[in-house]
PDB file of C-alpha atoms in Angstrom:
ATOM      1  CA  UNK A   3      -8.297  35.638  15.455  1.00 45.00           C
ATOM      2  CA  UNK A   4     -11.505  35.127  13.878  1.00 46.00           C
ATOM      3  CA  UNK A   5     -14.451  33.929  15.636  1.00 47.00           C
ATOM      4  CA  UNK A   6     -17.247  31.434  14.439  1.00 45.00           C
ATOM      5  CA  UNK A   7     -20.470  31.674  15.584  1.00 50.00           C
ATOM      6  CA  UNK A   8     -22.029  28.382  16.523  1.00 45.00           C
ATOM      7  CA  UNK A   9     -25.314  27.128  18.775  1.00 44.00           C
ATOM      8  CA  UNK A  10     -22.993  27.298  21.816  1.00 42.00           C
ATOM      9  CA  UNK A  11     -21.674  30.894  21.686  1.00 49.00           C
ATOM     10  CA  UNK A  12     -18.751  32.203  19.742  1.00 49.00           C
ATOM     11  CA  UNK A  13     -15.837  30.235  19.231  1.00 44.00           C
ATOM     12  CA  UNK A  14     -12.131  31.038  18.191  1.00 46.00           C
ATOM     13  CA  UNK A  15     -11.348  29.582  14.448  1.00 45.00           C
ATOM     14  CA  UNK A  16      -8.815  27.417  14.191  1.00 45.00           C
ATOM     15  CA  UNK A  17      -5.840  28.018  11.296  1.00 44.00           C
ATOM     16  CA  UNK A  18      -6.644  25.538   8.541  1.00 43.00           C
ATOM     17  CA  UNK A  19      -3.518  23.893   6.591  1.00 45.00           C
ATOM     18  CA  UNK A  20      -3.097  24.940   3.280  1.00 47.00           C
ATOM     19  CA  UNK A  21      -4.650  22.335   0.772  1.00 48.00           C
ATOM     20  CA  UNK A  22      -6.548  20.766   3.696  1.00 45.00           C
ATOM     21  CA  UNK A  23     -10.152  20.377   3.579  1.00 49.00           C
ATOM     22  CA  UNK A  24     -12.748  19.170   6.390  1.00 52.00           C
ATOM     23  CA  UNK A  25     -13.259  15.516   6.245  1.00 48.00           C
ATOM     24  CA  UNK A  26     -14.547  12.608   8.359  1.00 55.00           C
ATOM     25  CA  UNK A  27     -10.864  10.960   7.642  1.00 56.00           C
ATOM     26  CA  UNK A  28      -8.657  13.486   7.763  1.00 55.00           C
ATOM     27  CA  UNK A  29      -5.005  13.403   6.499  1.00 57.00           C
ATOM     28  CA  UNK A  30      -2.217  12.995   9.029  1.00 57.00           C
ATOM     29  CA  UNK A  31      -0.617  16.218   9.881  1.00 54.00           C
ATOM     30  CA  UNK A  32       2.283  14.830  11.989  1.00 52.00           C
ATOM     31  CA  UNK A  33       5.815  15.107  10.621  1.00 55.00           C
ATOM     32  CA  UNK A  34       7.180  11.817   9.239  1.00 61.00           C
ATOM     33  CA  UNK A  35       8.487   9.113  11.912  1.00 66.00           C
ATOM     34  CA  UNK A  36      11.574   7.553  11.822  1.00 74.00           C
ATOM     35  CA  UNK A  37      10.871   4.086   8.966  1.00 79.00           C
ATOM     36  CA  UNK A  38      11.213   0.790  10.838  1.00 87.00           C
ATOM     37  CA  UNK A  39      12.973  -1.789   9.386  1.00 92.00           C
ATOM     38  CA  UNK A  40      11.044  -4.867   8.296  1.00 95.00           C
ATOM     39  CA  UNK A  41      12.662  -8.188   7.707  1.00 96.00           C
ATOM     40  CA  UNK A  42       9.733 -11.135   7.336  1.00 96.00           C
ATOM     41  CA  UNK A  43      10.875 -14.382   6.363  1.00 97.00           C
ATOM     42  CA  UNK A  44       8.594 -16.879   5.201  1.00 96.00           C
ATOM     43  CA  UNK A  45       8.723 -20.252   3.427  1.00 96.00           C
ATOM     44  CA  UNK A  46       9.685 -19.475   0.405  1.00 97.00           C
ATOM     45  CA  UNK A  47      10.519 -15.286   0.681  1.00 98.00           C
ATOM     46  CA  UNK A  48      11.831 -12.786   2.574  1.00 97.00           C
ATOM     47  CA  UNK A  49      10.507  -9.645   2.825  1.00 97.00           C
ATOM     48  CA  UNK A  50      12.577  -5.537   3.358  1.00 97.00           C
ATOM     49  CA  UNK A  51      12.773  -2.594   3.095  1.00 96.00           C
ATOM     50  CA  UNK A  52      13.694  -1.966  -0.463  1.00 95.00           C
ATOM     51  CA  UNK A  53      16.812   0.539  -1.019  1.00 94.00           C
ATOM     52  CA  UNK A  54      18.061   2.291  -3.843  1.00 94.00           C
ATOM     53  CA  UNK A  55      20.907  -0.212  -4.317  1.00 94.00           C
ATOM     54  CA  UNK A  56      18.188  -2.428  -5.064  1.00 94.00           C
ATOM     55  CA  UNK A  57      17.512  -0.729  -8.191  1.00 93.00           C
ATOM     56  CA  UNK A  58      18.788  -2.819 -11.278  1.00 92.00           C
ATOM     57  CA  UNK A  59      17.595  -3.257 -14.558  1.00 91.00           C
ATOM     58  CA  UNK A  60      15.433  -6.464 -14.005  1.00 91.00           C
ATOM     59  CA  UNK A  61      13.784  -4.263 -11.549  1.00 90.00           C
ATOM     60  CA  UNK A  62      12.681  -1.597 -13.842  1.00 91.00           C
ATOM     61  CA  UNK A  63      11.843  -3.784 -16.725  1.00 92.00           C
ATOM     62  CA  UNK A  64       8.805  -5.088 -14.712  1.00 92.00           C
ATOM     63  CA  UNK A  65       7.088  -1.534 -15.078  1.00 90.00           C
ATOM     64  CA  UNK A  66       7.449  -2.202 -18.599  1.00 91.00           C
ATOM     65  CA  UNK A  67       5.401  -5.368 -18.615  1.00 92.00           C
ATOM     66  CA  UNK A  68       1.771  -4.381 -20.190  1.00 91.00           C
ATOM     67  CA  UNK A  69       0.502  -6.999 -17.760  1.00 90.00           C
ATOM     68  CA  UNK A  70       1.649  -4.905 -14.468  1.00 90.00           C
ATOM     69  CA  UNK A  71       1.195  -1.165 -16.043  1.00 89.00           C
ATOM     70  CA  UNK A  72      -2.519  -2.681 -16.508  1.00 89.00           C
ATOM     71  CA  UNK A  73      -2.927  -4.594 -13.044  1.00 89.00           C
ATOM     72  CA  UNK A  74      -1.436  -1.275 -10.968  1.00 89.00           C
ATOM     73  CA  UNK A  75      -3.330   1.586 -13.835  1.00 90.00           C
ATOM     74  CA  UNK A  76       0.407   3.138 -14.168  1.00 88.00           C
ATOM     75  CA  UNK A  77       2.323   4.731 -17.035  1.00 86.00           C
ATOM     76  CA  UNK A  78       6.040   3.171 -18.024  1.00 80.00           C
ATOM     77  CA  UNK A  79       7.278   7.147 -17.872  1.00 84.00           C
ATOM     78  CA  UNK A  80       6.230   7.163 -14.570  1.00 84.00           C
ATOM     79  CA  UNK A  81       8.283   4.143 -13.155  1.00 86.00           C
ATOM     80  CA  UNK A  82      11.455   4.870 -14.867  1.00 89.00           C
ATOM     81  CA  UNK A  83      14.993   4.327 -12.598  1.00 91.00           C
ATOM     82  CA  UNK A  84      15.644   7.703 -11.786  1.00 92.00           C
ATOM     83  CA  UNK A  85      12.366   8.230 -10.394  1.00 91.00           C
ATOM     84  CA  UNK A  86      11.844   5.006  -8.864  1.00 91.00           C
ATOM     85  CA  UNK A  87      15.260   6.463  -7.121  1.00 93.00           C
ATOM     86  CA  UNK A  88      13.993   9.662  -6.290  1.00 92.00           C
ATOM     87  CA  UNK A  89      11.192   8.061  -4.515  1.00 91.00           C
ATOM     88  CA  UNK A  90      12.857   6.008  -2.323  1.00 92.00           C
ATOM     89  CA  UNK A  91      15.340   8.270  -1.517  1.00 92.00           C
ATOM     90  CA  UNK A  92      11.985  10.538  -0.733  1.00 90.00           C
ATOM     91  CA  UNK A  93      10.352   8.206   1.983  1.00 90.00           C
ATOM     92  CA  UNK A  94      11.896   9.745   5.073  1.00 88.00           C
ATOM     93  CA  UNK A  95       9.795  12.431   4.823  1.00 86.00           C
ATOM     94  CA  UNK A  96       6.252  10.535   4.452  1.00 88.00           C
ATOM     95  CA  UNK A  97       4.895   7.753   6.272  1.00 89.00           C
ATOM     96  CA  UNK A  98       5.144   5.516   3.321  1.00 92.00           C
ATOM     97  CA  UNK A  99       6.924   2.082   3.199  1.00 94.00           C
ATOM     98  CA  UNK A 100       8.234   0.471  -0.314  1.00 95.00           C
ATOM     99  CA  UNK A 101       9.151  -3.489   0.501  1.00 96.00           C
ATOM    100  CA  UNK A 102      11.200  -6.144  -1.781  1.00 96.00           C
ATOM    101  CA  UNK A 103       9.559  -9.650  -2.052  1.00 97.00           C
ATOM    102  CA  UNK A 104      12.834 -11.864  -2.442  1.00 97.00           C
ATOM    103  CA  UNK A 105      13.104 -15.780  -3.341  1.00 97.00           C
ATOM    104  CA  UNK A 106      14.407 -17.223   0.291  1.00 96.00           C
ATOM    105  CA  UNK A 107      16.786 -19.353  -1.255  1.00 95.00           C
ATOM    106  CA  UNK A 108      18.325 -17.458  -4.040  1.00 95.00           C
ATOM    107  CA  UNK A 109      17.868 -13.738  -3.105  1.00 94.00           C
ATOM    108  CA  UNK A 110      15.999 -12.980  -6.265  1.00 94.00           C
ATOM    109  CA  UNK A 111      13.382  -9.836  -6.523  1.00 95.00           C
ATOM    110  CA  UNK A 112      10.229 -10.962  -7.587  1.00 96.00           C
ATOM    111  CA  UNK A 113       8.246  -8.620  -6.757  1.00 95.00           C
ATOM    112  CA  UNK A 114       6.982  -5.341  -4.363  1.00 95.00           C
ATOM    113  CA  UNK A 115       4.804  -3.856  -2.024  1.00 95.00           C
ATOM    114  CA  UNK A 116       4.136  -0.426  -1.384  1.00 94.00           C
ATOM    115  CA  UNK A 117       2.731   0.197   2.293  1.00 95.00           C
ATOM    116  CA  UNK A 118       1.160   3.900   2.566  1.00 93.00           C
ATOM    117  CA  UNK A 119       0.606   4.745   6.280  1.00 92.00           C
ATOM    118  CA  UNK A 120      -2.287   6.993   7.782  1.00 91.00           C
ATOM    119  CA  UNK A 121      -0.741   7.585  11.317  1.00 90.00           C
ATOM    120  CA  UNK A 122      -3.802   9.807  12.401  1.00 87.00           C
ATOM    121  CA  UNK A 123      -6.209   7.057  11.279  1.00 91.00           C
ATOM    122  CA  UNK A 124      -3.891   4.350  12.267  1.00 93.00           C
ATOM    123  CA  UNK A 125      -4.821   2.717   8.930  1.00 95.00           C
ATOM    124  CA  UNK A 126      -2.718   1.504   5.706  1.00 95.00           C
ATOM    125  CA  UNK A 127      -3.262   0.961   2.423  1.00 95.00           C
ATOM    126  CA  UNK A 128      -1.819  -1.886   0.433  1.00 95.00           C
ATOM    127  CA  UNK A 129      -0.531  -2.557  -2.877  1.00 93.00           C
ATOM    128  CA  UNK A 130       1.545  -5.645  -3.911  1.00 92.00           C
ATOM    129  CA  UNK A 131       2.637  -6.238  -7.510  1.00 92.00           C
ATOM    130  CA  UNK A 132       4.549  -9.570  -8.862  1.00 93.00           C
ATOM    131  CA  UNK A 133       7.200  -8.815 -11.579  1.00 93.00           C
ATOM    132  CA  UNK A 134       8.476 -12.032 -12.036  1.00 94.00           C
ATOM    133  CA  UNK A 135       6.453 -13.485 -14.136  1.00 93.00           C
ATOM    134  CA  UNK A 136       7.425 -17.277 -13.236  1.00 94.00           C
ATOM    135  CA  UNK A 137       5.746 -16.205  -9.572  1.00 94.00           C
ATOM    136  CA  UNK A 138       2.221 -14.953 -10.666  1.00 91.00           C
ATOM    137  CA  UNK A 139      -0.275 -17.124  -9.794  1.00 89.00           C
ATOM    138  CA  UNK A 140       1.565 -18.663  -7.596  1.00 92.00           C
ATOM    139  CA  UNK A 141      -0.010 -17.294  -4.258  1.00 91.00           C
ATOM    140  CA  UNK A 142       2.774 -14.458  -3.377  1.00 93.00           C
ATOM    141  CA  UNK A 143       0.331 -12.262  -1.559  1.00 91.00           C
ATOM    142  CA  UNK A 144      -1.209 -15.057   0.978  1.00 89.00           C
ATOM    143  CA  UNK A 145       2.423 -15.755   1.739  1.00 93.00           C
ATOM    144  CA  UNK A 146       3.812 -12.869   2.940  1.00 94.00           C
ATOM    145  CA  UNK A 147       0.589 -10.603   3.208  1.00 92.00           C
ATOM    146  CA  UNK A 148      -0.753 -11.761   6.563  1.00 91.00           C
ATOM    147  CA  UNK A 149       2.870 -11.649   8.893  1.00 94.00           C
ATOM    148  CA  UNK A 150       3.758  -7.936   7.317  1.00 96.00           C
ATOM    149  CA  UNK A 151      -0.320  -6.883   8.231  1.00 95.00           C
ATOM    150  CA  UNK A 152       0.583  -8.290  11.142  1.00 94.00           C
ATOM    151  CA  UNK A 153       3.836  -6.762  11.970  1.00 94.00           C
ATOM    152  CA  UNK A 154       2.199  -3.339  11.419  1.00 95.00           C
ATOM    153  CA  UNK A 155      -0.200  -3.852  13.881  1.00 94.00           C
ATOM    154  CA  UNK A 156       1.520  -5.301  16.330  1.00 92.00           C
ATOM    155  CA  UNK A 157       4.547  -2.581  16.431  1.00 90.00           C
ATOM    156  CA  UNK A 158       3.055  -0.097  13.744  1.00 86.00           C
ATOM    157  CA  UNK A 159      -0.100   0.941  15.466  1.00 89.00           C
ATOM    158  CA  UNK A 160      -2.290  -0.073  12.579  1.00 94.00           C
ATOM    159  CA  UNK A 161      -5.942  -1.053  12.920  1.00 95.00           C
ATOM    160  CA  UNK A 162      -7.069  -1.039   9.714  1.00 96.00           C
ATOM    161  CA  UNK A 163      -5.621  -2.121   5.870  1.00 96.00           C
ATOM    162  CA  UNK A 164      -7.016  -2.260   2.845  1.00 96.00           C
ATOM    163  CA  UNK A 165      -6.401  -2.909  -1.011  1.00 94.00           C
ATOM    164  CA  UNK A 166      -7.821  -1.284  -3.489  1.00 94.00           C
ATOM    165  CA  UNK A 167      -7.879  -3.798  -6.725  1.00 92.00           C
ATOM    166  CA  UNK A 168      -9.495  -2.508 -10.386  1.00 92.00           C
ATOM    167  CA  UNK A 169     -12.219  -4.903 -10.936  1.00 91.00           C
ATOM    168  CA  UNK A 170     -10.201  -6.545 -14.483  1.00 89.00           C
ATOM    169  CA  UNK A 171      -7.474  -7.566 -12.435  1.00 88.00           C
ATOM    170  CA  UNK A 172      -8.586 -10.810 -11.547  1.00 83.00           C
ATOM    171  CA  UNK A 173      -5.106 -12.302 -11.467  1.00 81.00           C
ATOM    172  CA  UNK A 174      -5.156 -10.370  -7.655  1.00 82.00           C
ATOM    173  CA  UNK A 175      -8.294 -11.526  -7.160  1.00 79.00           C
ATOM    174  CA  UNK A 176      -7.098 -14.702  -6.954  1.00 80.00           C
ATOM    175  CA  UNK A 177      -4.298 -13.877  -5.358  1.00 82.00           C
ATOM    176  CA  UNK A 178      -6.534 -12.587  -2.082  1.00 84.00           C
ATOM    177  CA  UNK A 179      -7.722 -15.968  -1.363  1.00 79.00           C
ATOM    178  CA  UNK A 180      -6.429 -17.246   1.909  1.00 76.00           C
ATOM    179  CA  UNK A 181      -4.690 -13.899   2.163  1.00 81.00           C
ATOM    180  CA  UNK A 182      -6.947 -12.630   5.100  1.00 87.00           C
ATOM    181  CA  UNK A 183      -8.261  -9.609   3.358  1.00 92.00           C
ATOM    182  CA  UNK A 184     -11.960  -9.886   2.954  1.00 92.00           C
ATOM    183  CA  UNK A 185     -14.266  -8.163   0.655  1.00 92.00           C
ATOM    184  CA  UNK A 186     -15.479  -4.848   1.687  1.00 94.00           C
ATOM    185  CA  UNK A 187     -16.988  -2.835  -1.030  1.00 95.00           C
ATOM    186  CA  UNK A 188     -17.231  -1.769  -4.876  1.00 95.00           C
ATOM    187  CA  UNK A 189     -16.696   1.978  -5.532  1.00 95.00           C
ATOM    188  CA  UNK A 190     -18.642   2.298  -8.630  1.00 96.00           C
ATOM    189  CA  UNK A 191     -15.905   4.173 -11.603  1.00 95.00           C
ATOM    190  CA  UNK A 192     -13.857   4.817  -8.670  1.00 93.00           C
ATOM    191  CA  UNK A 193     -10.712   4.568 -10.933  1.00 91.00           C
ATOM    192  CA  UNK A 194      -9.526   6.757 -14.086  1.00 91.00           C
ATOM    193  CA  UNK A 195      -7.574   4.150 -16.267  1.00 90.00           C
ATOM    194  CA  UNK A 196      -4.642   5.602 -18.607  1.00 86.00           C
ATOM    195  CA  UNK A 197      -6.530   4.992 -21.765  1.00 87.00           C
ATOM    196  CA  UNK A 198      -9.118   7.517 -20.012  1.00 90.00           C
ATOM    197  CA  UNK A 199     -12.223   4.918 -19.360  1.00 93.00           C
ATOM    198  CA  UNK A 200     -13.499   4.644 -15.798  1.00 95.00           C
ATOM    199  CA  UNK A 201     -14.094   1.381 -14.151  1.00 93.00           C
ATOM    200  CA  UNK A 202     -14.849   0.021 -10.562  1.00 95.00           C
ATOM    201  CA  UNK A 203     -12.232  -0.768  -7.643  1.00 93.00           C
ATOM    202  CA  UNK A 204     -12.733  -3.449  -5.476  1.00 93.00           C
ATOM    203  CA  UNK A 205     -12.073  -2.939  -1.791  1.00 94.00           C
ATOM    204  CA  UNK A 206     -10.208  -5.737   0.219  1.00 94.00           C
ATOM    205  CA  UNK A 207      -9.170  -5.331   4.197  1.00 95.00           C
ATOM    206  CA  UNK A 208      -8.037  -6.814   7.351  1.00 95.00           C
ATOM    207  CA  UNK A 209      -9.407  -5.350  10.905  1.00 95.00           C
ATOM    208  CA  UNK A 210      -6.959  -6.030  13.269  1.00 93.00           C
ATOM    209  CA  UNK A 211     -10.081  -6.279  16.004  1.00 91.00           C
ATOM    210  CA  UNK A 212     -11.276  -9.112  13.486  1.00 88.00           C
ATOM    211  CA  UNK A 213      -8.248 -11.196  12.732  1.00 86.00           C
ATOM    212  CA  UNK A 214      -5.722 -10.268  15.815  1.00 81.00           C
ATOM    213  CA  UNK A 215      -7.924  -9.010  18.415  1.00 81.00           C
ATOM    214  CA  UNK A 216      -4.941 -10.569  20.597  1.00 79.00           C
ATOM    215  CA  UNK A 217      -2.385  -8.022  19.249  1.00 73.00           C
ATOM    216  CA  UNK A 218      -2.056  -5.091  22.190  1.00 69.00           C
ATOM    217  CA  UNK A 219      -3.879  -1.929  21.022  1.00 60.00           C
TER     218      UNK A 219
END
């Protein structure tokens, strides 16, 4: 094995993953853990797991909706139903969550969340898009945001989650009020659009020593 010489002697070198670089945050090395299963109710949705019987056509219309392809920076060929499939069938092996927002009283999708899980870190990132367009602007995200932050870090081991929002998007910015997440930062052309300009992302998050410093660690 190699050896690296440092201002304490020699030292053995350690193997370095493939693709891995050194980092302050480094990625999560550990094989993917079992998915929970996360059922939040609230007063007017319930939150889950989304499945691949889930997968209709009113479903995959909503990533053809100029509003949402512009709101989450995505392409339409990127979100059609076989891939959409393909990626749910593909969380096992990550530690990625994809959630249905359903109407309580009717069982309709309106919407989704994508959960993306940094178990080395113990942080998340967050991002929630509405596809029913009768339920935008109506405050989705301060509903049913808080209890499934909350659920993470109570049984997840999450400390830390975050949203990343493009600074256009101000439909989400309204969204965030009274949603917990404070503002954190503005990474200056942080984001690559799909018509090839850059522009800034706004950074959102919840500390769970901040807003449930009662939750066990």
């Amino acid at each position: 094995m190699d050896r690296i010489r440092s201002p304490f002697g020699q030292i053995p070198s350690l193997p370095r993953q493939r693709g891995w670089s050194p980092s302050a945050l480094p990625p999560t090395f550990a094989g993917a853990e079992k998915k929970r299963a996360v059922f939040i109710a609230t007063e007017r949705f319930r939150l889950r797991n989304l499945t691949v019987a889930d997968v209709d056509e009113e479903l995959c219309d909503w990533f053809l909706d100029p509003v949402l392809q512009a709101g989450l920076n995505i392409r339409a060929d990127e979100w059609t139903k076989d891939r959409l499939v393909a990626r749910l069938q593909g969380l096992p092996d990550t530690s990625n969550y994809f959630f249905g927002i359903f109407e309580l009283v009717t069982g309709r999708p309106i919407g989704f969340i994508a959960f993306d899980t940094n178990p080395r870190q113990r942080t998340a990132e967050m991002t929630v898009a509405i596809g029913n367009k009768d339920w935008r602007g109506k405050r989705v995200l301060a509903e049913v945001g808080k209890p499934l932050v909350a659920d993470f870090m109570r049984h997840g081991k999450i400390d830390r989650v975050v949203i990343h929002v493009l600074a256009s998007n101000r439909r989400v910015l309204f969204e965030l009020i009274g949603s917990n997440f404070f503002y954190e930062a503005r990474l200056r052309e942080a984001a690559l659009l799909t018509s090839g300009v850059r522009q800034d992302l706004l950074v959102f998050a919840i500390l769970k020593s901040k807003t449930f410093p009662d939750l066990p660690c």
